[in-house]
Amino acid sequence: MGFFNKLRDMKDSVSYKLDDVKYFVVDKAEDAKDFVKDKVLDAKYIIADKASDVKDLVEDAAYYVTDKASDTKNFIVDKAIDTKDFVSDKTFNARYFIADKQEILGTMSVIKHLMRNTLLPKR
């Protein structure tokens, strides 16, 4: 009977060792699964963070373009107003210049008429 007892003890020992191996493999598989799950979550967070950064960059670029377009529009409007005012001033000055010249010509015409009629001998 001692042989059968030893055989049963060996069988139990092998069974325990197989259980230990099975638990070790299951434990390592769970560790690997958790590791992969953590890495996938890390990758998701990294991708989400980078997507958020890209979104922020695109929004900043859109704001910059809008701001520059607004600045350009305001610049063009200001220059158009300045040009209109410049042309208006020059037109106003030209009108006064013409009016002054007409007044001078009118005055010279009167002087010429007076000189003919009063200073020059009559023929």
mmCIF file of C-alpha atoms in Angstrom, residues 62-112:
data_model
loop_
_atom_site.group_PDB
_atom_site.id
_atom_site.type_symbol
_atom_site.label_atom_id
_atom_site.label_comp_id
_atom_site.label_asym_id
_atom_site.label_seq_id
_atom_site.Cartn_x
_atom_site.Cartn_y
_atom_site.Cartn_z
ATOM 1 C CA ALA A 62 -9.790 80.559 -38.124
ATOM 2 C CA TYR A 63 -9.892 83.380 -35.562
ATOM 3 C CA TYR A 64 -6.574 84.726 -36.880
ATOM 4 C CA VAL A 65 -7.810 84.658 -40.492
ATOM 5 C CA THR A 66 -11.105 86.288 -39.465
ATOM 6 C CA ASP A 67 -9.262 88.912 -37.443
ATOM 7 C CA LYS A 68 -6.863 89.668 -40.308
ATOM 8 C CA ALA A 69 -9.759 89.808 -42.784
ATOM 9 C CA SER A 70 -11.518 92.257 -40.483
ATOM 10 C CA ASP A 71 -8.332 94.325 -40.178
ATOM 11 C CA THR A 72 -7.920 94.298 -43.958
ATOM 12 C CA LYS A 73 -11.555 95.292 -44.480
ATOM 13 C CA ASN A 74 -11.216 98.122 -41.952
ATOM 14 C CA PHE A 75 -7.970 99.245 -43.619
ATOM 15 C CA ILE A 76 -9.619 99.272 -47.058
ATOM 16 C CA VAL A 77 -12.665 101.129 -45.716
ATOM 17 C CA ASP A 78 -10.425 103.681 -43.987
ATOM 18 C CA LYS A 79 -8.378 104.179 -47.157
ATOM 19 C CA ALA A 80 -11.560 104.546 -49.234
ATOM 20 C CA ILE A 81 -12.849 107.178 -46.798
ATOM 21 C CA ASP A 82 -9.475 108.944 -46.861
ATOM 22 C CA THR A 83 -9.464 108.867 -50.674
ATOM 23 C CA LYS A 84 -13.033 110.175 -50.825
ATOM 24 C CA ASP A 85 -12.148 112.970 -48.393
ATOM 25 C CA PHE A 86 -8.989 113.767 -50.365
ATOM 26 C CA VAL A 87 -10.899 113.927 -53.655
ATOM 27 C CA SER A 88 -13.632 115.994 -52.006
ATOM 28 C CA ASP A 89 -11.052 118.439 -50.599
ATOM 29 C CA LYS A 90 -9.275 118.703 -53.959
ATOM 30 C CA THR A 91 -12.609 119.212 -55.767
ATOM 31 C CA PHE A 92 -13.541 121.892 -53.226
ATOM 32 C CA ASN A 93 -10.138 123.566 -53.677
ATOM 33 C CA ALA A 94 -10.457 123.380 -57.461
ATOM 34 C CA ARG A 95 -13.905 125.005 -57.316
ATOM 35 C CA TYR A 96 -12.538 127.876 -55.220
ATOM 36 C CA PHE A 97 -9.512 128.180 -57.486
ATOM 37 C CA ILE A 98 -11.778 128.367 -60.551
ATOM 38 C CA ALA A 99 -14.092 130.824 -58.791
ATOM 39 C CA ASP A 100 -11.108 132.989 -57.784
ATOM 40 C CA LYS A 101 -9.759 132.927 -61.344
ATOM 41 C CA GLN A 102 -13.185 133.806 -62.716
ATOM 42 C CA GLU A 103 -13.413 136.678 -60.245
ATOM 43 C CA ILE A 104 -9.979 137.905 -61.292
ATOM 44 C CA LEU A 105 -10.931 137.594 -64.964
ATOM 45 C CA GLY A 106 -14.178 139.448 -64.248
ATOM 46 C CA THR A 107 -12.289 142.170 -62.428
ATOM 47 C CA MET A 108 -9.775 142.441 -65.269
ATOM 48 C CA SER A 109 -12.631 142.660 -67.744
ATOM 49 C CA VAL A 110 -14.166 145.517 -65.752
ATOM 50 C CA ILE A 111 -10.786 147.272 -65.544
ATOM 51 C CA LYS A 112 -10.270 146.787 -69.257
#
